[in-house]
PDB file of C-alpha atoms in Angstrom:
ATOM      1  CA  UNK O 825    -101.003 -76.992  74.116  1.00 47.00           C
ATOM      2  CA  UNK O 826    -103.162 -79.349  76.187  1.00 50.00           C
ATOM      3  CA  UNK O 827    -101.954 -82.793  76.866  1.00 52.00           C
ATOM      4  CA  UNK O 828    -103.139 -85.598  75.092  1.00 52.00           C
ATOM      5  CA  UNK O 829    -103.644 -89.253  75.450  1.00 58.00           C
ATOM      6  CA  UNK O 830    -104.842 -92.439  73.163  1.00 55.00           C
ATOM      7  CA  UNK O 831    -105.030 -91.765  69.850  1.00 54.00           C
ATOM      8  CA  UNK O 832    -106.126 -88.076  69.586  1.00 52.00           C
ATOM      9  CA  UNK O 833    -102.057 -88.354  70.458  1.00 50.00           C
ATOM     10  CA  UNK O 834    -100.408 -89.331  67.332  1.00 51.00           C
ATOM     11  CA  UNK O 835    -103.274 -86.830  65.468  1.00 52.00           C
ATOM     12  CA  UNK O 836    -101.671 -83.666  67.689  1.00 48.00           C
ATOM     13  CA  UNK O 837     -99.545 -81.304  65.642  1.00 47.00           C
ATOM     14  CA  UNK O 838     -97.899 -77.796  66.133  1.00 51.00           C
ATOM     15  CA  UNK O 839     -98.696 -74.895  64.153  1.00 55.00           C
ATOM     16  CA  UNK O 840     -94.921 -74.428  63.734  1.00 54.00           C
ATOM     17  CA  UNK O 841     -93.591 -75.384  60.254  1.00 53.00           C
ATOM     18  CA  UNK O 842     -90.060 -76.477  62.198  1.00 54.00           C
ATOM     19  CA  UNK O 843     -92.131 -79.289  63.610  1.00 53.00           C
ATOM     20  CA  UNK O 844     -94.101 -80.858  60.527  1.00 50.00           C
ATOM     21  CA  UNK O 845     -91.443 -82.651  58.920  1.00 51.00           C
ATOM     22  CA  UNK O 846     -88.329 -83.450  60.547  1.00 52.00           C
ATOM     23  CA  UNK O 847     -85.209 -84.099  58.334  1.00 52.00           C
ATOM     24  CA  UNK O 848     -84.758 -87.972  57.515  1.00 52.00           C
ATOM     25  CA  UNK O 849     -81.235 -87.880  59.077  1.00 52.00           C
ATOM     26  CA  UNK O 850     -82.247 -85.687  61.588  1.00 52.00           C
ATOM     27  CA  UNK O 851     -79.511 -85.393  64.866  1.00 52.00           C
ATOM     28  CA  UNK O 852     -77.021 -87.586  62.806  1.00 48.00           C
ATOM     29  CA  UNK O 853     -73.083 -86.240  62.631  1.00 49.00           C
ATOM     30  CA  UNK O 854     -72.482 -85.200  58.583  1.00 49.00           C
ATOM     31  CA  UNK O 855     -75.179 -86.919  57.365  1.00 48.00           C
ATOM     32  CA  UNK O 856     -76.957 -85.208  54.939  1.00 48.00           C
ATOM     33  CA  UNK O 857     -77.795 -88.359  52.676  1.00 48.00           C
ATOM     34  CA  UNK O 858     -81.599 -88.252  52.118  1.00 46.00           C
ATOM     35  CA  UNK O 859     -81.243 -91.626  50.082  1.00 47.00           C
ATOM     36  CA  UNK O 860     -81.655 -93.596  53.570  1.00 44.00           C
ATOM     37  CA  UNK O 861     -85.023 -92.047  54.505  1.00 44.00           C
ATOM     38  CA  UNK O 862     -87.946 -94.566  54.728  1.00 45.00           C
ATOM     39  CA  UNK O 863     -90.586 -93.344  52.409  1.00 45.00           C
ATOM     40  CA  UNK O 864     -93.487 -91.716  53.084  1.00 43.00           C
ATOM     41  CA  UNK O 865     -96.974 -93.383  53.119  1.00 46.00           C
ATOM     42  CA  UNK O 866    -100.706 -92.041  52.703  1.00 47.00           C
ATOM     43  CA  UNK O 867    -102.611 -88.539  51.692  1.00 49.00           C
ATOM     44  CA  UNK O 868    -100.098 -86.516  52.503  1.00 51.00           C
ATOM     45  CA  UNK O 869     -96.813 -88.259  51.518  1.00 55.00           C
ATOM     46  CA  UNK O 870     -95.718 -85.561  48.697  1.00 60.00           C
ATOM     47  CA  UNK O 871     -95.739 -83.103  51.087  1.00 58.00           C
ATOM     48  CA  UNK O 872     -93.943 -84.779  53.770  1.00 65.00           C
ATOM     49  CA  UNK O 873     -91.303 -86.010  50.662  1.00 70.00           C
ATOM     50  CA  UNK O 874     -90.687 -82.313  49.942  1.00 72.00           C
ATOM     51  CA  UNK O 875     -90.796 -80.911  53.501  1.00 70.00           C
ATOM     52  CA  UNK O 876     -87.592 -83.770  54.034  1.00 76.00           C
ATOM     53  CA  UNK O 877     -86.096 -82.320  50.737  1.00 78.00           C
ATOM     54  CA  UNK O 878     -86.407 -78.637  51.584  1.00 76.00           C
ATOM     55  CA  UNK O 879     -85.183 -79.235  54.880  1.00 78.00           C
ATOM     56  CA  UNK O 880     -82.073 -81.631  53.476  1.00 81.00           C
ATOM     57  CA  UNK O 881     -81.329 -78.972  51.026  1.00 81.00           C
ATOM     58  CA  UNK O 882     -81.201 -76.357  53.844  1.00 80.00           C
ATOM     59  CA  UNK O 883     -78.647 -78.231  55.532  1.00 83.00           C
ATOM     60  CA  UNK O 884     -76.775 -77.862  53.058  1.00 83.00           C
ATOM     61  CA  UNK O 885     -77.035 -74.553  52.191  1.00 83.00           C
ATOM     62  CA  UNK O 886     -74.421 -72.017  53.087  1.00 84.00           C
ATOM     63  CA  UNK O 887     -76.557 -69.744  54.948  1.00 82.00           C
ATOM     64  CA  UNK O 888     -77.208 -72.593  57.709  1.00 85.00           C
ATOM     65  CA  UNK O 889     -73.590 -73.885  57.201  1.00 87.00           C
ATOM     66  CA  UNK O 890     -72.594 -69.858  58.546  1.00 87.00           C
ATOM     67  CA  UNK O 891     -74.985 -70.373  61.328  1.00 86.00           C
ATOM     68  CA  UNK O 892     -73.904 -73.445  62.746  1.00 89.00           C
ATOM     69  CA  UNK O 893     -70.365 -72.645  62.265  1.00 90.00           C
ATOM     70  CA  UNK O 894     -71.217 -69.271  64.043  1.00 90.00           C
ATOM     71  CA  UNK O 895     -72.515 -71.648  67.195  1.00 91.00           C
ATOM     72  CA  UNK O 896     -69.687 -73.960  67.229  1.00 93.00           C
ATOM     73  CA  UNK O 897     -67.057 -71.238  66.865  1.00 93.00           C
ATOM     74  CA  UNK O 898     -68.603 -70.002  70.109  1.00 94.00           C
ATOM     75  CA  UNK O 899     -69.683 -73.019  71.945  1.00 94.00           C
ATOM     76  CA  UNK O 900     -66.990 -75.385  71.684  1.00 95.00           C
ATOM     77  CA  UNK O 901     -64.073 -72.654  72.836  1.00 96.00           C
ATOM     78  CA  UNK O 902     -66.569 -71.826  76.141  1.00 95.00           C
ATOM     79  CA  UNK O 903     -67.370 -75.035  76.565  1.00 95.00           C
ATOM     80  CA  UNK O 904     -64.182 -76.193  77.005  1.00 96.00           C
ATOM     81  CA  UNK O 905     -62.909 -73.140  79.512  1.00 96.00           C
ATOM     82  CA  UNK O 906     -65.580 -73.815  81.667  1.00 95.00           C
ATOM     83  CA  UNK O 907     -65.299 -77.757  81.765  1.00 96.00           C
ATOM     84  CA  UNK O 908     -61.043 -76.593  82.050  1.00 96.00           C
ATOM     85  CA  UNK O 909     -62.260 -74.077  85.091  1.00 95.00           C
ATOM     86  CA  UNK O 910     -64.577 -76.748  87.186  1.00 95.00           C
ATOM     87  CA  UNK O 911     -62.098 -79.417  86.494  1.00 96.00           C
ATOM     88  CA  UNK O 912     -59.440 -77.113  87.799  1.00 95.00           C
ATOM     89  CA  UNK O 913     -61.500 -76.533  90.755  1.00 95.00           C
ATOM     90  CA  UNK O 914     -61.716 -79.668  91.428  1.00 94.00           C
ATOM     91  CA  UNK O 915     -58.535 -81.053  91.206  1.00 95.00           C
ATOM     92  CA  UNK O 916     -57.586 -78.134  93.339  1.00 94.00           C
ATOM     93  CA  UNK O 917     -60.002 -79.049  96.134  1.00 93.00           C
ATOM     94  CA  UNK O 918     -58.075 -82.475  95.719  1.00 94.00           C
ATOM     95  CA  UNK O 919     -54.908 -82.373  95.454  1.00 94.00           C
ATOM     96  CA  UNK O 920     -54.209 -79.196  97.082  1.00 93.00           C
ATOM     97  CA  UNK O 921     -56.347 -78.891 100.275  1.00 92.00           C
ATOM     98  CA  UNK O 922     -53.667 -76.702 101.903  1.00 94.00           C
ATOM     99  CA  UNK O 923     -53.843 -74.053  99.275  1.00 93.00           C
ATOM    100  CA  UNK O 924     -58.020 -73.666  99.168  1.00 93.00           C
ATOM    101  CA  UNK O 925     -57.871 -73.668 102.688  1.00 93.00           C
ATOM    102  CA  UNK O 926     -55.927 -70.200 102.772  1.00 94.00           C
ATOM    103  CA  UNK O 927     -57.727 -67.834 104.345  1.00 92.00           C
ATOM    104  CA  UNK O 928     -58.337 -64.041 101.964  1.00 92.00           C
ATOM    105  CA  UNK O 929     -60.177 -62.351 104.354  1.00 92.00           C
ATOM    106  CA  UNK O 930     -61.714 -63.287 107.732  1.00 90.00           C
ATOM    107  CA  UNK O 931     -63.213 -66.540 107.754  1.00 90.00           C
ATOM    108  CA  UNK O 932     -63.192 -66.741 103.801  1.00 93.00           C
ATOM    109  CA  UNK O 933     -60.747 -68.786 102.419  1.00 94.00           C
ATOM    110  CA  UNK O 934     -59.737 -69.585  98.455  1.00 94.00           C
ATOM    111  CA  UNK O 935     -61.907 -72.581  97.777  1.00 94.00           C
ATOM    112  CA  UNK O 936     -65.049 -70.721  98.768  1.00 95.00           C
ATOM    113  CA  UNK O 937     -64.130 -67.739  96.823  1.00 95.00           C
ATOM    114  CA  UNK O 938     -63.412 -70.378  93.829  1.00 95.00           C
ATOM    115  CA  UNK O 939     -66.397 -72.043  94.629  1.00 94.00           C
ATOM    116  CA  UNK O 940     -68.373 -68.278  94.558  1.00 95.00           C
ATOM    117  CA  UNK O 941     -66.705 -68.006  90.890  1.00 95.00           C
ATOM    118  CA  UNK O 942     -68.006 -71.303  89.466  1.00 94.00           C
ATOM    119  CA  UNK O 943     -71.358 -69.492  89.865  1.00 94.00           C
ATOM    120  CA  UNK O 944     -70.387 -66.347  88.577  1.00 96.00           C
ATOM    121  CA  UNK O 945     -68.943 -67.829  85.750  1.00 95.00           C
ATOM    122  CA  UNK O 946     -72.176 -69.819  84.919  1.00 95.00           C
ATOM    123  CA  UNK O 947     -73.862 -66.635  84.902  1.00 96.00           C
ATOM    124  CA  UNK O 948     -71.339 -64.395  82.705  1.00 96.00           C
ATOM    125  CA  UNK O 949     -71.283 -67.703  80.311  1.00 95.00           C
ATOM    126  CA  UNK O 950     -74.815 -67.704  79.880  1.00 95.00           C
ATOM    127  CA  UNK O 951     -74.618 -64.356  79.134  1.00 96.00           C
ATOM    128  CA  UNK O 952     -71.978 -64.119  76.782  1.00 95.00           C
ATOM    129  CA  UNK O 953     -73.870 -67.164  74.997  1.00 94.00           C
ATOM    130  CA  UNK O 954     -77.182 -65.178  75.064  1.00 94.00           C
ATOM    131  CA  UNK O 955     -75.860 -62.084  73.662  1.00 94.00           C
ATOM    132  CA  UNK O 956     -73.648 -63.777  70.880  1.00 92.00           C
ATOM    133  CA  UNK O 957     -76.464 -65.816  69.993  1.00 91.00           C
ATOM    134  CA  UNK O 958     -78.359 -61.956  69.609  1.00 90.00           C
ATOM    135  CA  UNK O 959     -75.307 -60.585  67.876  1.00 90.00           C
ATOM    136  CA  UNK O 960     -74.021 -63.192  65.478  1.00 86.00           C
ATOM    137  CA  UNK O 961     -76.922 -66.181  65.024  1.00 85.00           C
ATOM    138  CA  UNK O 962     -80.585 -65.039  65.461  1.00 84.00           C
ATOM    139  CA  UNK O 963     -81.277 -62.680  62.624  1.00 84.00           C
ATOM    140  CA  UNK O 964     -79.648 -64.877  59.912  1.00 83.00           C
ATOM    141  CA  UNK O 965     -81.415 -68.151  61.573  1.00 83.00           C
ATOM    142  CA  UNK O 966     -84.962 -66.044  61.764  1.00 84.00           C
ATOM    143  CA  UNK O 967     -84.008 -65.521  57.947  1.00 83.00           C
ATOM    144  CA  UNK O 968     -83.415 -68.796  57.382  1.00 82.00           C
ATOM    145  CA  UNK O 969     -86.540 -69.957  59.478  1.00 82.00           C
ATOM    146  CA  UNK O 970     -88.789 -68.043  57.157  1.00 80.00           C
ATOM    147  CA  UNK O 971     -86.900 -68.473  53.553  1.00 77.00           C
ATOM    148  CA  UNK O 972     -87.810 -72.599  54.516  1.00 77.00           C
ATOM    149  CA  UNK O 973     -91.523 -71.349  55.586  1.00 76.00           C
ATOM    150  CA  UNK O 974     -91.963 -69.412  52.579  1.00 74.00           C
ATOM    151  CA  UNK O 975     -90.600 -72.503  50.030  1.00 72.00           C
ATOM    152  CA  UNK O 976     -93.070 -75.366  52.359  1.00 70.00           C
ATOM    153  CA  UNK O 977     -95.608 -72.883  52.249  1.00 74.00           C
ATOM    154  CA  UNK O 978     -95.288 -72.708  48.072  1.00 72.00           C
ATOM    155  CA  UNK O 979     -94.637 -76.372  47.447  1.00 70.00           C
ATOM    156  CA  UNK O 980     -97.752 -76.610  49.555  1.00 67.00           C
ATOM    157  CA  UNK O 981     -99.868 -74.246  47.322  1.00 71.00           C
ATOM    158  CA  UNK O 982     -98.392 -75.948  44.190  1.00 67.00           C
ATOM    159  CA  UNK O 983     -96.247 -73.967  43.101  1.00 59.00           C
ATOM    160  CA  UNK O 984     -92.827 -74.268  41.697  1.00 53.00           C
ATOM    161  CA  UNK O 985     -89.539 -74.374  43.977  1.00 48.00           C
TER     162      UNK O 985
END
């Protein structure tokens, strides 16, 4: 997509039905309360209206409920190992200079292998997050994607939800 300035700007849009209509409480912690959206103005307010409906009504679905408790039952648990890890590191290099100075083999010592195993770790976590994501999240999101697609594209036709 080319970049664009002035008003030809606000006009842009992406073919991708994810990016028409955001949710009214979009990013907000529980909220799922379309009551507090501002209402829609001009042509094309139904549609908008319904795209903030379907999408509110996902949220609350138990299909997306399973996929976002499949991410948090994943992130949250590595997340906190590898925050637990660096700030181990850390404190290590801190508070115990003596022991990270210890040489293992030659002119290697501890901290530098620990240091070597913050990087490793970054890799294996991205790639335990990748794979689970394959494994456990991205065929019932895709679903989900295109179950929403298929209901904007109908209430766009006219036809009954």
């Amino acid at each position: 997509m080319e970049k664009q300035e002035g008003r030809a700007a606000a006009a842009a849009r992406l073919d991708d039905p994810w990016y028409e209509a955001l949710s009214p409480d979009w990013g907000e912690w529980g909220g799922t309360d379309t009551s507090a959206a501002p209402a829609a103005q001009g042509p094309g307010s139904r549609g908008a209206t319904e795209a903030a409906d379907i999408y509110a009504e996902v949220r609350r679905s138990a299909a997306f409920q399973e996929v976002r408790g499949r991410y948090r039952r994943f992130v949250i648990p590595a997340s906190l190992a590898f925050l637990g890890w660096y700030v181990a590191y850390v404190v290590a290099a801190t508070a115990a200079p003596e022991l990270m100075a210890r040489p293992v083999a030659g002119a290697v010592n501890v901290a530098m292998v620990a240091g070597l195993g913050q990087f490793l770790s970054t890799f294996l976590l991205t790639w335990a997050y990748a794979r689970h994501a394959r494994l456990h999240r991205d065929r019932a999101a895709l679903e989900l994607r295109w179950a929403v697609y298929d209901r904007r594209t109908r209430c766009a036709e006219g036809d009954e939800r």
